């Protein structure tokens, strides 16, 4: 049986998903991040599959989403996309710390995963925390700057004309460099990282992520990186990939 608990850690609402018989044990732990305009409950299917393998899964509510909504709906605030990602990055270690202190998380076995914006978050977290062991990126980009330029001309951003090359965006571009996995792929070294992306995704383009994988897969630091390609699912994670994600953590975390 799986237990789902609603918790607040440092004011951050999250769902904790774990096998009932293991809920008080020290367990390897995966933090799973949901996508843009979604909410923590929308990622429960992934949490269930990972938890069934004996992991503790934490699904935080992203800033401006769900219980953390503020003001205008998040789908009308696309220019704040990276602010949400940055909150995820900064909050990540504090979530783990609380569970380690409570004796519920094995700090040597911590993983992270996410879909869409959560996949972008996962790639960024790989650049920041060397102690994080395993990651699964589901239809997320490891290249924030090119992705941002594409984002502002895509269906994510309709009816707004923005010149990303304008001087006003220079500080933002500089800040994105620090979380750009494509600019510092050597930080993957020693970690197990898996990417999944569908060729028909029209919200986060497939080809740049696959090109990144091809570029690093034969390097020493990329020897534990893998990639699954599918077709026909678009920007939607099929159940078989939820199962694959759980199996990946089971094998590598």
mmCIF file of C-alpha atoms in Angstrom:
data_model
loop_
_atom_site.group_PDB
_atom_site.id
_atom_site.type_symbol
_atom_site.label_atom_id
_atom_site.label_comp_id
_atom_site.label_asym_id
_atom_site.label_seq_id
_atom_site.Cartn_x
_atom_site.Cartn_y
_atom_site.Cartn_z
ATOM 1 C CA UNK A 1 0.000 0.000 0.000
ATOM 2 C CA UNK A 2 1.128 3.531 -0.802
ATOM 3 C CA UNK A 3 0.668 6.381 1.651
ATOM 4 C CA UNK A 4 0.362 9.984 0.415
ATOM 5 C CA UNK A 5 0.912 12.665 3.042
ATOM 6 C CA UNK A 6 0.356 16.398 2.618
ATOM 7 C CA UNK A 7 3.199 18.237 4.331
ATOM 8 C CA UNK A 8 4.596 21.763 4.665
ATOM 9 C CA UNK A 9 8.385 22.107 4.749
ATOM 10 C CA UNK A 10 9.613 25.663 5.411
ATOM 11 C CA UNK A 11 6.211 26.858 4.210
ATOM 12 C CA UNK A 12 6.436 24.859 0.964
ATOM 13 C CA UNK A 13 3.466 22.543 0.425
ATOM 14 C CA UNK A 14 4.390 19.102 -0.841
ATOM 15 C CA UNK A 15 3.106 15.571 -1.208
ATOM 16 C CA UNK A 16 5.161 12.789 0.346
ATOM 17 C CA UNK A 17 4.595 9.435 -1.352
ATOM 18 C CA UNK A 18 5.972 6.271 0.233
ATOM 19 C CA UNK A 19 5.222 2.589 0.825
ATOM 20 C CA UNK A 20 3.156 2.460 4.008
ATOM 21 C CA UNK A 21 5.345 -0.208 5.611
ATOM 22 C CA UNK A 22 8.463 1.913 4.983
ATOM 23 C CA UNK A 23 7.162 5.354 5.886
ATOM 24 C CA UNK A 24 9.236 5.613 9.094
ATOM 25 C CA UNK A 25 12.445 4.172 7.615
ATOM 26 C CA UNK A 26 15.497 5.998 6.269
ATOM 27 C CA UNK A 27 15.015 5.748 2.512
ATOM 28 C CA UNK A 28 16.591 6.881 -0.739
ATOM 29 C CA UNK A 29 14.591 9.928 -1.761
ATOM 30 C CA UNK A 30 13.505 11.436 -5.066
ATOM 31 C CA UNK A 31 12.204 14.993 -5.427
ATOM 32 C CA UNK A 32 9.831 15.226 -8.404
ATOM 33 C CA UNK A 33 8.979 18.615 -9.941
ATOM 34 C CA UNK A 34 5.757 19.241 -11.860
ATOM 35 C CA UNK A 35 5.338 21.306 -15.013
ATOM 36 C CA UNK A 36 4.324 24.878 -15.818
ATOM 37 C CA UNK A 37 0.638 25.588 -14.940
ATOM 38 C CA UNK A 38 0.361 22.140 -13.284
ATOM 39 C CA UNK A 39 0.262 21.373 -9.578
ATOM 40 C CA UNK A 40 1.756 18.791 -7.257
ATOM 41 C CA UNK A 41 -1.230 16.430 -7.461
ATOM 42 C CA UNK A 42 -0.821 16.179 -11.236
ATOM 43 C CA UNK A 43 2.467 14.305 -10.731
ATOM 44 C CA UNK A 44 1.129 11.641 -8.398
ATOM 45 C CA UNK A 45 1.261 8.885 -11.012
ATOM 46 C CA UNK A 46 5.032 9.371 -11.234
ATOM 47 C CA UNK A 47 5.283 9.511 -7.457
ATOM 48 C CA UNK A 48 3.372 6.252 -7.094
ATOM 49 C CA UNK A 49 5.544 4.360 -9.560
ATOM 50 C CA UNK A 50 8.794 5.551 -7.964
ATOM 51 C CA UNK A 51 7.517 4.935 -4.414
ATOM 52 C CA UNK A 52 6.518 1.370 -5.346
ATOM 53 C CA UNK A 53 10.233 0.667 -5.817
ATOM 54 C CA UNK A 54 10.932 1.544 -2.178
ATOM 55 C CA UNK A 55 11.764 5.243 -2.466
ATOM 56 C CA UNK A 56 10.423 8.224 -0.587
ATOM 57 C CA UNK A 57 9.101 10.690 -3.157
ATOM 58 C CA UNK A 58 8.607 14.397 -2.456
ATOM 59 C CA UNK A 59 6.452 16.386 -4.892
ATOM 60 C CA UNK A 60 6.684 20.106 -4.062
ATOM 61 C CA UNK A 61 4.196 22.742 -5.154
ATOM 62 C CA UNK A 62 6.085 25.169 -7.386
ATOM 63 C CA UNK A 63 6.097 28.890 -6.678
ATOM 64 C CA UNK A 64 3.016 30.671 -8.146
ATOM 65 C CA UNK A 65 1.285 27.315 -8.682
ATOM 66 C CA UNK A 66 -1.534 25.542 -6.839
ATOM 67 C CA UNK A 67 -1.509 26.434 -3.149
ATOM 68 C CA UNK A 68 1.208 29.012 -3.829
ATOM 69 C CA UNK A 69 -0.781 30.989 -6.408
ATOM 70 C CA UNK A 70 -0.494 34.748 -6.148
ATOM 71 C CA UNK A 71 -2.386 37.340 -8.164
ATOM 72 C CA UNK A 72 -2.940 36.635 -11.842
ATOM 73 C CA UNK A 73 -3.144 32.995 -12.981
ATOM 74 C CA UNK A 74 0.271 31.523 -13.718
ATOM 75 C CA UNK A 75 -0.611 30.908 -17.376
ATOM 76 C CA UNK A 76 -0.736 34.709 -17.747
ATOM 77 C CA UNK A 77 2.714 35.149 -16.173
ATOM 78 C CA UNK A 78 5.023 33.389 -18.605
ATOM 79 C CA UNK A 79 7.744 36.029 -18.133
ATOM 80 C CA UNK A 80 8.087 34.706 -14.566
ATOM 81 C CA UNK A 81 8.942 31.186 -15.765
ATOM 82 C CA UNK A 82 12.578 31.414 -14.684
ATOM 83 C CA UNK A 83 11.631 32.938 -11.347
ATOM 84 C CA UNK A 84 9.626 29.786 -10.645
ATOM 85 C CA UNK A 85 12.538 27.575 -11.712
ATOM 86 C CA UNK A 86 14.902 29.575 -9.495
ATOM 87 C CA UNK A 87 12.615 29.044 -6.491
ATOM 88 C CA UNK A 88 12.708 25.299 -7.166
ATOM 89 C CA UNK A 89 16.506 25.312 -7.304
ATOM 90 C CA UNK A 90 16.942 27.286 -4.085
ATOM 91 C CA UNK A 91 14.305 25.300 -2.180
ATOM 92 C CA UNK A 92 15.603 21.861 -3.195
ATOM 93 C CA UNK A 93 18.344 21.403 -0.534
ATOM 94 C CA UNK A 94 16.112 22.663 2.288
ATOM 95 C CA UNK A 95 13.556 19.946 1.540
ATOM 96 C CA UNK A 96 16.217 17.236 1.634
ATOM 97 C CA UNK A 97 17.773 18.687 4.790
ATOM 98 C CA UNK A 98 14.515 18.436 6.728
ATOM 99 C CA UNK A 99 14.015 14.799 5.800
ATOM 100 C CA UNK A 100 17.637 13.936 6.567
ATOM 101 C CA UNK A 101 17.327 15.573 10.001
ATOM 102 C CA UNK A 102 14.146 13.596 10.641
ATOM 103 C CA UNK A 103 15.983 10.356 9.822
ATOM 104 C CA UNK A 104 13.734 9.689 6.823
ATOM 105 C CA UNK A 105 16.153 10.335 3.948
ATOM 106 C CA UNK A 106 19.529 8.776 3.179
ATOM 107 C CA UNK A 107 21.604 11.805 2.142
ATOM 108 C CA UNK A 108 23.922 9.610 0.067
ATOM 109 C CA UNK A 109 20.986 8.448 -2.088
ATOM 110 C CA UNK A 110 19.151 11.539 -3.322
ATOM 111 C CA UNK A 111 17.641 11.887 -6.792
ATOM 112 C CA UNK A 112 15.645 14.469 -8.677
ATOM 113 C CA UNK A 113 13.230 14.288 -11.592
ATOM 114 C CA UNK A 114 10.626 16.421 -13.283
ATOM 115 C CA UNK A 115 8.603 16.999 -16.390
ATOM 116 C CA UNK A 116 8.577 20.030 -18.689
ATOM 117 C CA UNK A 117 9.386 22.973 -16.371
ATOM 118 C CA UNK A 118 10.238 20.319 -13.796
ATOM 119 C CA UNK A 119 12.659 18.791 -16.301
ATOM 120 C CA UNK A 120 14.220 22.214 -16.844
ATOM 121 C CA UNK A 121 14.526 22.467 -13.043
ATOM 122 C CA UNK A 122 16.136 19.028 -12.877
ATOM 123 C CA UNK A 123 18.781 19.972 -15.458
ATOM 124 C CA UNK A 124 19.520 23.188 -13.560
ATOM 125 C CA UNK A 125 19.817 21.368 -10.222
ATOM 126 C CA UNK A 126 22.518 19.181 -11.773
ATOM 127 C CA UNK A 127 24.681 22.306 -12.085
ATOM 128 C CA UNK A 128 24.279 23.309 -8.446
ATOM 129 C CA UNK A 129 24.424 20.335 -6.082
ATOM 130 C CA UNK A 130 27.293 17.875 -6.428
ATOM 131 C CA UNK A 131 25.881 15.539 -3.757
ATOM 132 C CA UNK A 132 22.801 14.756 -5.844
ATOM 133 C CA UNK A 133 23.331 11.278 -7.337
ATOM 134 C CA UNK A 134 20.676 10.473 -9.968
ATOM 135 C CA UNK A 135 18.362 12.482 -12.233
ATOM 136 C CA UNK A 136 15.635 11.884 -14.795
ATOM 137 C CA UNK A 137 14.721 14.737 -17.150
ATOM 138 C CA UNK A 138 11.318 14.303 -18.808
ATOM 139 C CA UNK A 139 10.828 16.620 -21.805
ATOM 140 C CA UNK A 140 12.925 19.362 -20.213
ATOM 141 C CA UNK A 141 15.695 21.475 -21.713
ATOM 142 C CA UNK A 142 19.306 21.501 -20.411
ATOM 143 C CA UNK A 143 19.940 24.735 -22.371
ATOM 144 C CA UNK A 144 18.155 27.685 -20.682
ATOM 145 C CA UNK A 145 19.332 30.493 -22.957
ATOM 146 C CA UNK A 146 18.448 28.939 -26.340
ATOM 147 C CA UNK A 147 15.258 27.591 -24.782
ATOM 148 C CA UNK A 148 14.302 31.074 -23.559
ATOM 149 C CA UNK A 149 14.773 32.530 -27.021
ATOM 150 C CA UNK A 150 12.602 29.788 -28.472
ATOM 151 C CA UNK A 151 10.072 30.154 -25.641
ATOM 152 C CA UNK A 152 9.374 33.791 -26.445
ATOM 153 C CA UNK A 153 8.439 32.954 -30.038
ATOM 154 C CA UNK A 154 6.384 29.847 -29.257
ATOM 155 C CA UNK A 155 2.784 29.121 -28.313
ATOM 156 C CA UNK A 156 3.809 29.587 -24.650
ATOM 157 C CA UNK A 157 4.020 33.327 -25.293
ATOM 158 C CA UNK A 158 1.194 34.551 -27.508
ATOM 159 C CA UNK A 159 0.426 38.134 -28.404
ATOM 160 C CA UNK A 160 3.612 39.639 -26.935
ATOM 161 C CA UNK A 161 6.508 41.022 -28.971
ATOM 162 C CA UNK A 162 9.790 40.692 -27.092
ATOM 163 C CA UNK A 163 13.333 41.331 -28.306
ATOM 164 C CA UNK A 164 15.420 38.848 -26.313
ATOM 165 C CA UNK A 165 18.592 40.472 -27.623
ATOM 166 C CA UNK A 166 17.664 43.841 -26.075
ATOM 167 C CA UNK A 167 20.031 45.249 -23.462
ATOM 168 C CA UNK A 168 17.379 44.979 -20.757
ATOM 169 C CA UNK A 169 17.635 41.181 -20.925
ATOM 170 C CA UNK A 170 21.421 41.048 -20.510
ATOM 171 C CA UNK A 171 21.340 40.510 -16.697
ATOM 172 C CA UNK A 172 18.772 37.744 -17.092
ATOM 173 C CA UNK A 173 20.892 35.998 -19.713
ATOM 174 C CA UNK A 174 23.943 36.207 -17.452
ATOM 175 C CA UNK A 175 21.989 34.677 -14.551
ATOM 176 C CA UNK A 176 20.867 31.790 -16.758
ATOM 177 C CA UNK A 177 24.483 30.902 -17.556
ATOM 178 C CA UNK A 178 25.035 29.702 -13.980
ATOM 179 C CA UNK A 179 22.249 27.099 -14.311
ATOM 180 C CA UNK A 180 22.967 26.101 -17.905
ATOM 181 C CA UNK A 181 23.866 22.420 -18.015
ATOM 182 C CA UNK A 182 24.829 22.715 -21.682
ATOM 183 C CA UNK A 183 27.534 25.247 -20.715
ATOM 184 C CA UNK A 184 28.956 23.102 -17.917
ATOM 185 C CA UNK A 185 28.137 19.470 -18.785
ATOM 186 C CA UNK A 186 31.173 18.238 -16.854
ATOM 187 C CA UNK A 187 29.082 18.725 -13.693
ATOM 188 C CA UNK A 188 27.246 15.544 -14.675
ATOM 189 C CA UNK A 189 30.432 13.585 -13.898
ATOM 190 C CA UNK A 190 29.746 10.765 -11.438
ATOM 191 C CA UNK A 191 25.975 11.086 -11.724
ATOM 192 C CA UNK A 192 23.450 8.873 -13.486
ATOM 193 C CA UNK A 193 21.257 10.990 -15.746
ATOM 194 C CA UNK A 194 18.460 9.869 -18.044
ATOM 195 C CA UNK A 195 16.548 11.971 -20.575
ATOM 196 C CA UNK A 196 13.207 11.180 -22.184
ATOM 197 C CA UNK A 197 11.722 13.286 -24.963
ATOM 198 C CA UNK A 198 9.096 12.750 -27.625
ATOM 199 C CA UNK A 199 9.890 13.809 -31.184
ATOM 200 C CA UNK A 200 6.424 15.351 -31.586
ATOM 201 C CA UNK A 201 6.712 17.665 -28.560
ATOM 202 C CA UNK A 202 5.568 21.156 -29.642
ATOM 203 C CA UNK A 203 6.147 22.920 -26.307
ATOM 204 C CA UNK A 204 9.721 21.928 -25.457
ATOM 205 C CA UNK A 205 11.628 21.088 -28.658
ATOM 206 C CA UNK A 206 13.108 17.594 -28.847
ATOM 207 C CA UNK A 207 16.106 18.125 -31.133
ATOM 208 C CA UNK A 208 18.212 20.506 -28.975
ATOM 209 C CA UNK A 209 18.012 18.112 -26.019
ATOM 210 C CA UNK A 210 18.914 15.109 -28.150
ATOM 211 C CA UNK A 211 21.794 17.080 -29.692
ATOM 212 C CA UNK A 212 23.073 17.827 -26.183
ATOM 213 C CA UNK A 213 22.967 14.119 -25.358
ATOM 214 C CA UNK A 214 24.836 13.175 -28.543
ATOM 215 C CA UNK A 215 27.506 15.758 -27.766
ATOM 216 C CA UNK A 216 28.268 14.426 -24.269
ATOM 217 C CA UNK A 217 27.469 10.706 -24.366
ATOM 218 C CA UNK A 218 30.983 9.644 -25.417
ATOM 219 C CA UNK A 219 32.788 11.907 -22.950
ATOM 220 C CA UNK A 220 34.070 10.445 -19.682
ATOM 221 C CA UNK A 221 31.685 12.625 -17.680
ATOM 222 C CA UNK A 222 28.753 11.537 -19.852
ATOM 223 C CA UNK A 223 29.281 7.778 -19.605
ATOM 224 C CA UNK A 224 26.278 7.342 -17.290
ATOM 225 C CA UNK A 225 23.918 9.457 -19.419
ATOM 226 C CA UNK A 226 21.135 7.772 -21.408
ATOM 227 C CA UNK A 227 18.241 8.861 -23.610
ATOM 228 C CA UNK A 228 14.844 7.449 -24.600
ATOM 229 C CA UNK A 229 13.111 8.784 -27.720
ATOM 230 C CA UNK A 230 9.435 8.191 -28.498
ATOM 231 C CA UNK A 231 7.025 9.439 -31.133
ATOM 232 C CA UNK A 232 3.356 10.344 -31.084
ATOM 233 C CA UNK A 233 2.941 11.468 -27.463
ATOM 234 C CA UNK A 234 3.727 15.153 -27.945
ATOM 235 C CA UNK A 235 4.069 17.123 -24.732
ATOM 236 C CA UNK A 236 2.605 14.376 -22.581
ATOM 237 C CA UNK A 237 4.394 11.792 -20.462
ATOM 238 C CA UNK A 238 2.930 8.338 -21.181
ATOM 239 C CA UNK A 239 2.512 5.824 -18.388
ATOM 240 C CA UNK A 240 5.226 3.578 -19.821
ATOM 241 C CA UNK A 241 7.726 6.414 -19.253
ATOM 242 C CA UNK A 242 6.553 6.806 -15.641
ATOM 243 C CA UNK A 243 7.370 3.111 -15.214
ATOM 244 C CA UNK A 244 10.721 3.557 -16.981
ATOM 245 C CA UNK A 245 11.553 6.471 -14.673
ATOM 246 C CA UNK A 246 10.852 4.375 -11.589
ATOM 247 C CA UNK A 247 12.948 1.516 -12.941
ATOM 248 C CA UNK A 248 15.823 3.889 -13.680
ATOM 249 C CA UNK A 249 15.908 5.072 -10.074
ATOM 250 C CA UNK A 250 15.605 1.476 -8.916
ATOM 251 C CA UNK A 251 18.729 0.603 -10.917
ATOM 252 C CA UNK A 252 20.820 3.690 -10.275
ATOM 253 C CA UNK A 253 19.828 5.173 -6.903
#
